[in-house]
Amino acid sequence: MGESDWQIDRRTVLEAIGIGTVGLAGATNVQARSTVQEGEVTVTAVWTDDEEEDFLAVVDYAEEETGIDISYAPRDTETLLSQTLMDYETGIATADIVVLPMEGRVRRDGEAGHLEPVGDLWDEDDYTTDHATVSVNDEVYAAPFGGDLKPGFWYRQSFFDDHDLEEPDDYDAFLDLLAEIDGIDGVEAPLASGNGDGWPLSDVTEAFILRQDDGHELQVDLIEGEADFTDDRIITAFEELQELHLEGYFSEVRDFGIQYEFFWSNETPLYFMGSWTPAFGAIEDPEDLNYFMLPGAEAMVTSINWFTIPAYVDDPDAARDALEAIISADGQEVWTERGGFVPTAVDVSEDAYELDVMRDLTEEADEVELVPDLDDALGDPFQAEFWSQLLGFWAEPDQDVEPITEALDDVLQETVGDDEA
């Protein structure tokens, strides 16, 4: 799994309001009423639309396996993270099972007494991650469900075929490809700029960090507080992004879901996105999808959806039974077969992948370094500042990049210092 044991987060779209660190110190495990319905297990996560349908298929499996009625209520990530924090501080379970996209948040909630230990529900040998990732004082506070891989730039094979385009084998070839795409009629810009309050602009930025010398080590060192954001390689990454901006290669910034529609219509033909891409509704023919890593990058960002049980649920045994069925290899295989899903359970058969591109993606992930998502691993205040700075950079790309990296280094040191306190 690479040189780090980190396995982090998902597509977190938390606004810059400092949620991650608010009010956890001194929190007490006060029992209070639950918001869940009696006689059923409720789950809340960020999956909507097509992803919600895919998860409900897993729910159907878990209901049949356990005999438990399970309901699902989606929330946007900002609401999920803020509402659970407020509920937990007053001793309320937002749901029987809460899917958190950040393992740093899991550890903070566990340390504060807000979560039930669940380490006995999953064996490390049966999953692609380990207990230490979500443990505090030897207690494990989450269980892994699907993983996300963020491999690189997705494109439509038909578009490449129609215009005799080829995947680039080095960075100069990448620049040539962008110039060629930029000259094609109907193209707004070669590169899609997806947004959700700063994500996934952060993902493509991390790719340019990873393509620098020893970029995978640099990313881990930043997370562990052993590198500065003023490192020359970070400045180079921003300067490379700036060059692409000034060439007009990045599109208008749009919500990441809406941007898929422009991507599919070949108006923004290259979109740096994650393994969930084939499952999005705008993707009319997933078999037309392919991807390539940013030339120079020898690492891929990975993340996990963590299932947690609040300490305030009325029936923790029922929640545990439902959670165990959902995260099982059989439960994860249900979504794997539907596409856009990378299981963390190692016993899911490779035959479950209906799409060649998903099978190829997981095979390539086995051959490269896997690193955590930078901002989700660090959390706030770094994450909020990172997103804010990137939104400003995308809006005014001709600005000097060094003040950006200096401001981010200041908040990086603050964040790392908070974690070590």
CSV table of C-alpha atoms in Angstrom, one decimal:
chain,number,residue,atom,x,y,z
A,1,MET,CA,0.0,0.0,0.0
A,2,GLY,CA,3.0,2.3,-0.3
A,3,GLU,CA,5.3,3.8,2.3
A,4,SER,CA,2.6,5.3,4.5
A,5,ASP,CA,-0.1,3.6,6.5
A,6,TRP,CA,-2.4,6.6,5.9
A,7,GLN,CA,-5.7,5.9,4.2
A,8,ILE,CA,-7.9,9.0,4.2
A,9,ASP,CA,-11.2,10.6,3.4
A,10,ARG,CA,-13.4,11.1,0.3
A,11,ARG,CA,-14.8,14.0,-1.7
A,12,THR,CA,-15.1,16.3,1.3
A,13,VAL,CA,-16.9,19.6,0.4
A,14,LEU,CA,-16.9,21.2,3.8
A,15,GLU,CA,-17.0,25.0,3.7
A,16,ALA,CA,-14.2,27.0,5.3
A,17,ILE,CA,-15.8,27.3,8.7
A,18,GLY,CA,-13.3,25.4,10.9
A,19,ILE,CA,-15.7,22.6,11.7
A,20,GLY,CA,-13.1,19.9,12.2
A,21,THR,CA,-11.6,21.2,15.4
A,22,VAL,CA,-14.5,23.0,17.1
A,23,GLY,CA,-15.5,22.0,20.6
A,24,LEU,CA,-13.9,18.6,20.8
A,25,ALA,CA,-11.6,19.2,23.7
A,26,GLY,CA,-13.4,18.6,26.9
A,27,ALA,CA,-16.5,16.9,25.3
A,28,THR,CA,-18.2,14.4,27.5
A,29,ASN,CA,-20.1,11.3,26.7
A,30,VAL,CA,-23.5,12.6,27.9
A,31,GLN,CA,-26.4,10.3,27.2
A,32,ALA,CA,-29.4,12.0,25.5
A,33,ARG,CA,-32.2,11.2,23.1
A,34,SER,CA,-31.4,9.8,19.6
A,35,THR,CA,-32.9,11.3,16.4
A,36,VAL,CA,-33.2,7.9,14.8
A,37,GLN,CA,-36.5,6.0,14.3
A,38,GLU,CA,-37.3,3.1,16.7
A,39,GLY,CA,-37.2,-0.3,15.1
A,40,GLU,CA,-34.9,0.4,12.3
A,41,VAL,CA,-31.2,1.3,11.6
A,42,THR,CA,-30.6,4.6,9.9
A,43,VAL,CA,-27.5,5.4,7.8
A,44,THR,CA,-26.4,8.9,6.7
A,45,ALA,CA,-23.7,9.6,4.1
A,46,VAL,CA,-23.0,12.0,1.2
A,47,TRP,CA,-24.2,9.7,-1.6
A,48,THR,CA,-27.0,11.1,-3.8
A,49,ASP,CA,-28.5,10.4,-7.2
A,50,ASP,CA,-26.8,7.5,-9.0
A,51,GLU,CA,-24.5,6.8,-6.0
A,52,GLU,CA,-27.5,6.7,-3.7
A,53,GLU,CA,-29.1,4.1,-5.9
A,54,ASP,CA,-25.9,2.0,-5.8
A,55,PHE,CA,-25.7,2.2,-2.0
A,56,LEU,CA,-29.4,1.3,-1.6
A,57,ALA,CA,-28.6,-1.9,-3.5
A,58,VAL,CA,-26.1,-2.6,-0.7
A,59,VAL,CA,-28.7,-1.8,1.9
A,60,ASP,CA,-31.1,-4.3,0.3
A,61,TYR,CA,-28.4,-7.0,0.6
A,62,ALA,CA,-27.7,-6.0,4.3
A,63,GLU,CA,-31.5,-6.1,5.1
A,64,GLU,CA,-31.8,-9.6,3.6
A,65,GLU,CA,-28.7,-10.8,5.4
A,66,THR,CA,-29.6,-9.4,8.8
A,67,GLY,CA,-33.4,-9.1,8.9
A,68,ILE,CA,-33.0,-5.5,10.0
A,69,ASP,CA,-34.9,-2.6,8.5
A,70,ILE,CA,-32.3,-0.1,7.2
A,71,SER,CA,-33.1,3.4,5.9
A,72,TYR,CA,-30.7,5.9,4.3
A,73,ALA,CA,-30.8,9.7,4.5
A,74,PRO,CA,-28.2,11.5,2.3
A,75,ARG,CA,-26.7,14.9,3.4
A,76,ASP,CA,-24.3,17.2,1.7
A,77,THR,CA,-20.8,17.0,3.3
A,78,GLU,CA,-21.0,20.4,5.0
A,79,THR,CA,-24.3,19.5,6.7
A,80,LEU,CA,-23.1,16.0,7.6
A,81,LEU,CA,-19.9,17.2,9.3
A,82,SER,CA,-21.5,20.2,11.0
A,83,GLN,CA,-24.7,18.5,12.1
A,84,THR,CA,-23.0,15.5,13.6
A,85,LEU,CA,-20.6,17.7,15.5
A,86,MET,CA,-23.5,19.7,17.0
A,87,ASP,CA,-25.5,16.6,17.7
A,88,TYR,CA,-22.6,14.8,19.4
A,89,GLU,CA,-21.9,17.7,21.6
A,90,THR,CA,-25.4,17.4,23.0
A,91,GLY,CA,-25.4,13.6,23.2
A,92,ILE,CA,-27.6,12.9,20.2
A,93,ALA,CA,-27.0,10.3,17.5
A,94,THR,CA,-27.5,11.9,14.0
A,95,ALA,CA,-28.1,8.4,12.7
A,96,ASP,CA,-27.3,4.9,13.8
A,97,ILE,CA,-24.5,4.7,11.3
A,98,VAL,CA,-22.6,7.8,10.1
A,99,VAL,CA,-20.3,7.6,7.2
A,100,LEU,CA,-17.4,10.0,7.7
A,101,PRO,CA,-15.1,11.0,4.8
A,102,MET,CA,-12.1,11.9,7.0
A,103,GLU,CA,-10.2,9.6,9.3
A,104,GLY,CA,-8.8,12.6,11.1
A,105,ARG,CA,-12.4,13.5,12.1
A,106,VAL,CA,-13.0,9.8,13.1
A,107,ARG,CA,-10.0,9.9,15.5
A,108,ARG,CA,-11.1,13.2,17.0
A,109,ASP,CA,-14.7,12.0,17.5
A,110,GLY,CA,-13.4,8.8,19.0
A,111,GLU,CA,-11.1,10.5,21.4
A,112,ALA,CA,-14.0,12.8,22.5
A,113,GLY,CA,-16.1,9.8,23.4
A,114,HIS,CA,-18.6,10.3,20.6
A,115,LEU,CA,-18.2,6.9,18.8
A,116,GLU,CA,-18.6,3.2,19.6
A,117,PRO,CA,-15.5,1.0,19.2
A,118,VAL,CA,-16.0,-1.3,16.2
A,119,GLY,CA,-12.6,-2.9,15.7
A,120,ASP,CA,-14.1,-6.4,16.5
A,121,LEU,CA,-16.3,-6.1,13.4
A,122,TRP,CA,-13.4,-6.3,10.8
A,123,ASP,CA,-10.2,-8.1,10.6
A,124,GLU,CA,-7.2,-6.2,9.2
A,125,ASP,CA,-6.2,-9.1,7.1
A,126,ASP,CA,-9.5,-9.0,5.2
A,127,TYR,CA,-9.2,-5.3,4.2
A,128,THR,CA,-6.7,-3.0,2.4
A,129,THR,CA,-6.2,-0.8,5.5
A,130,ASP,CA,-5.5,-1.4,9.1
A,131,HIS,CA,-6.9,-0.6,12.5
A,132,ALA,CA,-4.3,2.1,13.4
A,133,THR,CA,-5.7,4.4,10.8
A,134,VAL,CA,-8.8,5.1,12.8
A,135,SER,CA,-7.6,4.1,16.3
A,136,VAL,CA,-7.2,6.1,19.5
A,137,ASN,CA,-5.6,4.5,22.6
A,138,ASP,CA,-6.0,1.0,21.0
A,139,GLU,CA,-9.7,1.5,20.3
A,140,VAL,CA,-10.9,1.3,16.7
A,141,TYR,CA,-13.7,3.8,15.9
A,142,ALA,CA,-14.6,3.1,12.3
A,143,ALA,CA,-14.9,0.3,9.7
A,144,PRO,CA,-13.8,0.6,6.0
A,145,PHE,CA,-16.3,0.5,3.2
A,146,GLY,CA,-15.5,1.5,-0.4
A,147,GLY,CA,-12.3,3.2,-1.3
A,148,ASP,CA,-11.7,6.0,-3.8
A,149,LEU,CA,-8.7,6.3,-6.1
A,150,LYS,CA,-7.8,9.6,-7.8
A,151,PRO,CA,-5.7,8.4,-10.7
A,152,GLY,CA,-5.5,11.3,-13.1
A,153,PHE,CA,-7.3,12.8,-16.1
A,154,TRP,CA,-10.3,11.0,-17.4
A,155,TYR,CA,-11.2,11.3,-21.1
A,156,ARG,CA,-13.5,9.8,-23.7
A,157,GLN,CA,-11.8,7.3,-25.9
A,158,SER,CA,-14.1,8.2,-28.7
A,159,PHE,CA,-12.9,11.8,-28.5
A,160,PHE,CA,-9.3,10.7,-28.7
A,161,ASP,CA,-9.9,8.4,-31.6
A,162,ASP,CA,-11.9,11.0,-33.5
A,163,HIS,CA,-9.1,13.5,-33.3
A,164,ASP,CA,-6.1,11.1,-33.4
A,165,LEU,CA,-5.0,12.0,-29.9
A,166,GLU,CA,-2.7,9.9,-27.7
A,167,GLU,CA,-2.0,9.7,-24.0
A,168,PRO,CA,1.1,11.6,-23.2
A,169,ASP,CA,4.2,9.7,-22.1
A,170,ASP,CA,6.0,12.7,-20.6
A,171,TYR,CA,5.2,16.3,-19.5
A,172,ASP,CA,6.2,17.9,-22.8
A,173,ALA,CA,3.8,15.5,-24.6
A,174,PHE,CA,1.2,16.5,-22.0
A,175,LEU,CA,1.6,20.2,-23.0
A,176,ASP,CA,1.5,19.3,-26.7
A,177,LEU,CA,-1.8,17.4,-26.0
A,178,LEU,CA,-3.3,20.4,-24.3
A,179,ALA,CA,-2.4,22.6,-27.2
A,180,GLU,CA,-3.8,20.2,-29.7
A,181,ILE,CA,-7.1,19.8,-27.8
A,182,ASP,CA,-7.3,23.6,-27.3
A,183,GLY,CA,-7.5,24.0,-31.1
A,184,ILE,CA,-10.4,21.6,-31.6
A,185,ASP,CA,-13.8,23.2,-32.5
A,186,GLY,CA,-16.3,23.0,-29.7
A,187,VAL,CA,-13.7,22.8,-26.9
A,188,GLU,CA,-14.1,25.4,-24.2
A,189,ALA,CA,-10.8,24.5,-22.6
A,190,PRO,CA,-8.8,21.3,-22.4
A,191,LEU,CA,-8.9,20.9,-18.6
A,192,ALA,CA,-12.1,20.9,-16.5
A,193,SER,CA,-12.2,23.0,-13.4
A,194,GLY,CA,-14.5,21.2,-11.0
A,195,ASN,CA,-15.4,22.9,-7.7
A,196,GLY,CA,-17.1,22.2,-4.4
A,197,ASP,CA,-15.9,25.0,-2.2
A,198,GLY,CA,-12.3,24.3,-3.3
A,199,TRP,CA,-12.5,20.6,-4.0
A,200,PRO,CA,-11.6,19.1,-6.4
A,201,LEU,CA,-9.3,21.9,-7.4
A,202,SER,CA,-7.3,20.5,-4.5
A,203,ASP,CA,-7.1,17.1,-6.2
A,204,VAL,CA,-5.5,18.4,-9.4
A,205,THR,CA,-3.2,20.6,-7.4
A,206,GLU,CA,-2.0,17.6,-5.4
A,207,ALA,CA,-1.3,15.8,-8.7
A,208,PHE,CA,1.2,18.5,-9.6
A,209,ILE,CA,2.8,18.2,-6.2
A,210,LEU,CA,3.1,14.4,-6.7
A,211,ARG,CA,4.7,14.8,-10.1
A,212,GLN,CA,7.7,16.7,-8.5
A,213,ASP,CA,10.9,14.9,-7.5
A,214,ASP,CA,10.0,12.4,-4.7
A,215,GLY,CA,6.5,13.9,-4.7
A,216,HIS,CA,4.9,11.0,-2.9
A,217,GLU,CA,7.4,11.4,0.0
A,218,LEU,CA,6.8,15.1,0.0
A,219,GLN,CA,3.0,14.7,0.3
A,220,VAL,CA,3.4,12.3,3.3
A,221,ASP,CA,6.0,14.6,4.9
A,222,LEU,CA,3.7,17.6,4.6
A,223,ILE,CA,0.9,15.6,6.4
A,224,GLU,CA,3.3,14.4,9.1
A,225,GLY,CA,4.7,17.9,9.6
A,226,GLU,CA,8.2,17.1,8.3
A,227,ALA,CA,8.1,19.4,5.3
A,228,ASP,CA,7.2,23.0,4.6
A,229,PHE,CA,4.7,24.3,2.1
A,230,THR,CA,7.4,26.7,0.9
A,231,ASP,CA,9.4,23.8,-0.4
A,232,ASP,CA,10.8,24.7,-3.9
A,233,ARG,CA,8.9,21.7,-5.3
A,234,ILE,CA,5.5,23.1,-4.1
A,235,ILE,CA,6.4,26.5,-5.7
A,236,THR,CA,7.2,24.6,-8.9
A,237,ALA,CA,3.9,22.8,-8.8
A,238,PHE,CA,2.0,26.1,-8.5
A,239,GLU,CA,4.1,27.6,-11.3
A,240,GLU,CA,3.3,24.7,-13.6
A,241,LEU,CA,-0.4,25.2,-12.8
A,242,GLN,CA,-0.1,28.9,-13.4
A,243,GLU,CA,1.5,28.3,-16.8
A,244,LEU,CA,-1.6,26.2,-17.8
A,245,HIS,CA,-3.9,28.9,-16.5
A,246,LEU,CA,-2.2,31.6,-18.5
A,247,GLU,CA,-2.4,29.5,-21.6
A,248,GLY,CA,-6.1,29.3,-21.1
A,249,TYR,CA,-6.1,25.6,-20.6
A,250,PHE,CA,-8.4,25.5,-17.5
A,251,SER,CA,-12.1,25.9,-18.0
A,252,GLU,CA,-14.5,28.1,-16.1
A,253,VAL,CA,-15.0,26.8,-12.5
A,254,ARG,CA,-18.2,24.9,-12.1
A,255,ASP,CA,-19.7,22.6,-9.5
A,256,PHE,CA,-18.0,19.2,-9.9
A,257,GLY,CA,-21.2,17.4,-10.8
A,258,ILE,CA,-22.2,19.9,-13.4
A,259,GLN,CA,-18.7,19.9,-14.8
A,260,TYR,CA,-19.3,16.2,-15.7
A,261,GLU,CA,-21.9,17.3,-18.3
A,262,PHE,CA,-19.4,19.6,-20.0
A,263,PHE,CA,-16.8,16.8,-19.8
A,264,TRP,CA,-19.1,14.3,-21.5
A,265,SER,CA,-20.0,16.8,-24.3
A,266,ASN,CA,-16.2,17.1,-25.0
A,267,GLU,CA,-16.3,20.8,-24.1
A,268,THR,CA,-13.8,20.2,-21.3
A,269,PRO,CA,-12.3,16.9,-22.5
A,270,LEU,CA,-9.8,16.2,-19.6
A,271,TYR,CA,-11.1,16.0,-16.1
A,272,PHE,CA,-8.9,15.1,-13.1
A,273,MET,CA,-11.3,13.0,-11.0
A,274,GLY,CA,-11.7,9.9,-9.0
A,275,SER,CA,-12.7,6.3,-9.4
A,276,TRP,CA,-16.4,7.1,-8.9
A,277,THR,CA,-16.5,8.8,-12.4
A,278,PRO,CA,-18.0,5.8,-14.3
A,279,ALA,CA,-21.0,5.8,-12.0
A,280,PHE,CA,-22.0,9.5,-12.5
A,281,GLY,CA,-25.3,10.0,-14.3
A,282,ALA,CA,-23.8,12.3,-16.9
A,283,ILE,CA,-21.5,9.5,-18.1
A,284,GLU,CA,-23.8,8.0,-20.7
A,285,ASP,CA,-21.5,5.2,-21.7
A,286,PRO,CA,-18.9,4.2,-19.1
A,287,GLU,CA,-17.2,1.9,-21.6
A,288,ASP,CA,-16.1,5.0,-23.5
A,289,LEU,CA,-14.0,6.2,-20.5
A,290,ASN,CA,-10.3,6.0,-20.1
A,291,TYR,CA,-7.7,7.9,-18.0
A,292,PHE,CA,-4.0,8.7,-17.7
A,293,MET,CA,-1.9,9.8,-14.8
A,294,LEU,CA,-0.3,13.2,-14.9
A,295,PRO,CA,3.2,12.5,-16.4
A,296,GLY,CA,5.9,12.5,-13.8
A,297,ALA,CA,3.5,11.3,-11.0
A,298,GLU,CA,4.5,8.0,-9.5
A,299,ALA,CA,1.8,8.0,-6.9
A,300,MET,CA,-2.0,7.9,-6.7
A,301,VAL,CA,-4.2,9.5,-4.0
A,302,THR,CA,-6.5,7.1,-2.2
A,303,SER,CA,-9.2,7.5,0.3
A,304,ILE,CA,-11.8,5.5,2.2
A,305,ASN,CA,-15.4,5.9,3.4
A,306,TRP,CA,-15.4,5.1,7.1
A,307,PHE,CA,-18.5,3.8,8.8
A,308,THR,CA,-19.0,4.9,12.4
A,309,ILE,CA,-21.6,4.3,15.1
A,310,PRO,CA,-22.3,7.2,17.4
A,311,ALA,CA,-22.1,6.5,21.1
A,312,TYR,CA,-25.6,7.8,21.6
A,313,VAL,CA,-27.6,5.2,19.5
A,314,ASP,CA,-30.6,3.4,21.1
A,315,ASP,CA,-29.6,0.0,19.8
A,316,PRO,CA,-25.9,-0.3,19.2
A,317,ASP,CA,-26.2,-4.1,18.6
A,318,ALA,CA,-28.5,-3.6,15.7
A,319,ALA,CA,-26.3,-0.9,14.3
A,320,ARG,CA,-23.2,-3.2,14.6
A,321,ASP,CA,-25.0,-6.0,12.8
A,322,ALA,CA,-26.0,-3.8,9.9
A,323,LEU,CA,-22.6,-2.2,9.7
A,324,GLU,CA,-20.9,-5.6,9.6
A,325,ALA,CA,-23.1,-6.8,6.7
A,326,ILE,CA,-22.6,-3.6,4.7
A,327,ILE,CA,-18.8,-3.6,4.9
A,328,SER,CA,-18.5,-7.4,4.2
A,329,ALA,CA,-16.9,-8.6,1.0
A,330,ASP,CA,-20.4,-9.7,-0.2
A,331,GLY,CA,-21.9,-6.3,0.7
A,332,GLN,CA,-19.1,-4.4,-1.1
A,333,GLU,CA,-19.3,-6.7,-4.1
A,334,VAL,CA,-22.9,-5.5,-4.7
A,335,TRP,CA,-21.7,-1.9,-5.4
A,336,THR,CA,-18.5,-3.1,-7.2
A,337,GLU,CA,-20.7,-4.9,-9.8
A,338,ARG,CA,-22.6,-1.7,-10.4
A,339,GLY,CA,-19.5,0.3,-11.2
A,340,GLY,CA,-17.5,3.3,-10.0
A,341,PHE,CA,-16.6,1.5,-6.7
A,342,VAL,CA,-13.3,0.2,-5.4
A,343,PRO,CA,-13.8,-2.2,-2.5
A,344,THR,CA,-11.6,-2.3,0.6
A,345,ALA,CA,-12.6,-5.9,1.3
A,346,VAL,CA,-9.8,-8.1,-0.3
A,347,ASP,CA,-12.1,-11.0,-1.0
A,348,VAL,CA,-14.2,-9.2,-3.5
A,349,SER,CA,-13.6,-11.0,-6.8
A,350,GLU,CA,-12.0,-9.3,-9.7
A,351,ASP,CA,-14.8,-10.6,-11.8
A,352,ALA,CA,-17.1,-8.2,-10.0
A,353,TYR,CA,-15.6,-5.3,-12.1
A,354,GLU,CA,-18.0,-5.0,-15.0
A,355,LEU,CA,-15.8,-2.3,-16.7
A,356,ASP,CA,-12.3,-2.9,-18.0
A,357,VAL,CA,-11.3,0.6,-17.0
A,358,MET,CA,-12.1,-0.1,-13.3
A,359,ARG,CA,-10.2,-3.3,-13.4
A,360,ASP,CA,-7.2,-1.6,-15.0
A,361,LEU,CA,-7.4,1.2,-12.5
A,362,THR,CA,-7.2,-1.1,-9.5
A,363,GLU,CA,-4.3,-3.0,-11.1
A,364,GLU,CA,-2.4,0.2,-11.7
A,365,ALA,CA,-3.0,1.2,-8.1
A,366,ASP,CA,-1.2,-2.0,-7.1
A,367,GLU,CA,1.9,-0.9,-9.0
A,368,VAL,CA,2.3,2.7,-7.8
A,369,GLU,CA,2.7,4.4,-4.4
A,370,LEU,CA,-0.6,5.2,-2.7
A,371,VAL,CA,-0.7,8.4,-0.6
A,372,PRO,CA,-3.4,10.1,1.4
A,373,ASP,CA,-5.4,13.1,0.3
A,374,LEU,CA,-3.4,16.1,1.5
A,375,ASP,CA,-6.0,18.4,2.8
A,376,ASP,CA,-8.4,15.8,4.1
A,377,ALA,CA,-5.6,14.1,6.0
A,378,LEU,CA,-4.6,17.4,7.6
A,379,GLY,CA,-8.1,18.8,8.2
A,380,ASP,CA,-8.8,22.3,9.3
A,381,PRO,CA,-7.5,24.9,9.6
A,382,PHE,CA,-5.3,23.8,6.7
A,383,GLN,CA,-8.0,22.4,4.5
A,384,ALA,CA,-10.2,25.5,4.7
A,385,GLU,CA,-7.3,27.8,3.9
A,386,PHE,CA,-6.1,25.4,1.0
A,387,TRP,CA,-9.5,25.5,-0.6
A,388,SER,CA,-9.8,29.3,-0.2
A,389,GLN,CA,-6.3,30.0,-1.6
A,390,LEU,CA,-7.0,27.7,-4.6
A,391,LEU,CA,-10.3,29.4,-5.4
A,392,GLY,CA,-8.5,32.7,-5.3
A,393,PHE,CA,-5.7,31.3,-7.5
A,394,TRP,CA,-8.2,30.0,-10.1
A,395,ALA,CA,-9.9,33.4,-10.1
A,396,GLU,CA,-6.6,35.3,-10.4
A,397,PRO,CA,-4.0,32.9,-11.8
A,398,ASP,CA,-1.5,35.7,-12.7
A,399,GLN,CA,-0.7,36.5,-9.1
A,400,ASP,CA,2.6,35.7,-7.5
A,401,VAL,CA,2.5,32.1,-6.2
A,402,GLU,CA,5.0,32.5,-3.3
A,403,PRO,CA,2.6,34.5,-1.1
A,404,ILE,CA,0.1,31.7,-1.6
A,405,THR,CA,2.6,29.0,-0.5
A,406,GLU,CA,3.8,31.2,2.4
A,407,ALA,CA,0.2,31.7,3.7
A,408,LEU,CA,-0.5,27.9,3.4
A,409,ASP,CA,2.7,27.1,5.2
A,410,ASP,CA,1.7,29.3,8.1
A,411,VAL,CA,-1.6,27.4,8.5
A,412,LEU,CA,0.1,24.1,7.8
A,413,GLN,CA,2.4,24.6,10.8
A,414,GLU,CA,-0.6,25.7,12.9
A,415,THR,CA,-2.5,22.6,11.9
A,416,VAL,CA,0.3,20.2,12.5
A,417,GLY,CA,1.0,21.9,15.8
A,418,ASP,CA,-2.7,21.4,16.9
A,419,ASP,CA,-2.4,17.7,16.0
A,420,GLU,CA,0.7,17.3,18.1
A,421,ALA,CA,-0.7,19.3,21.1
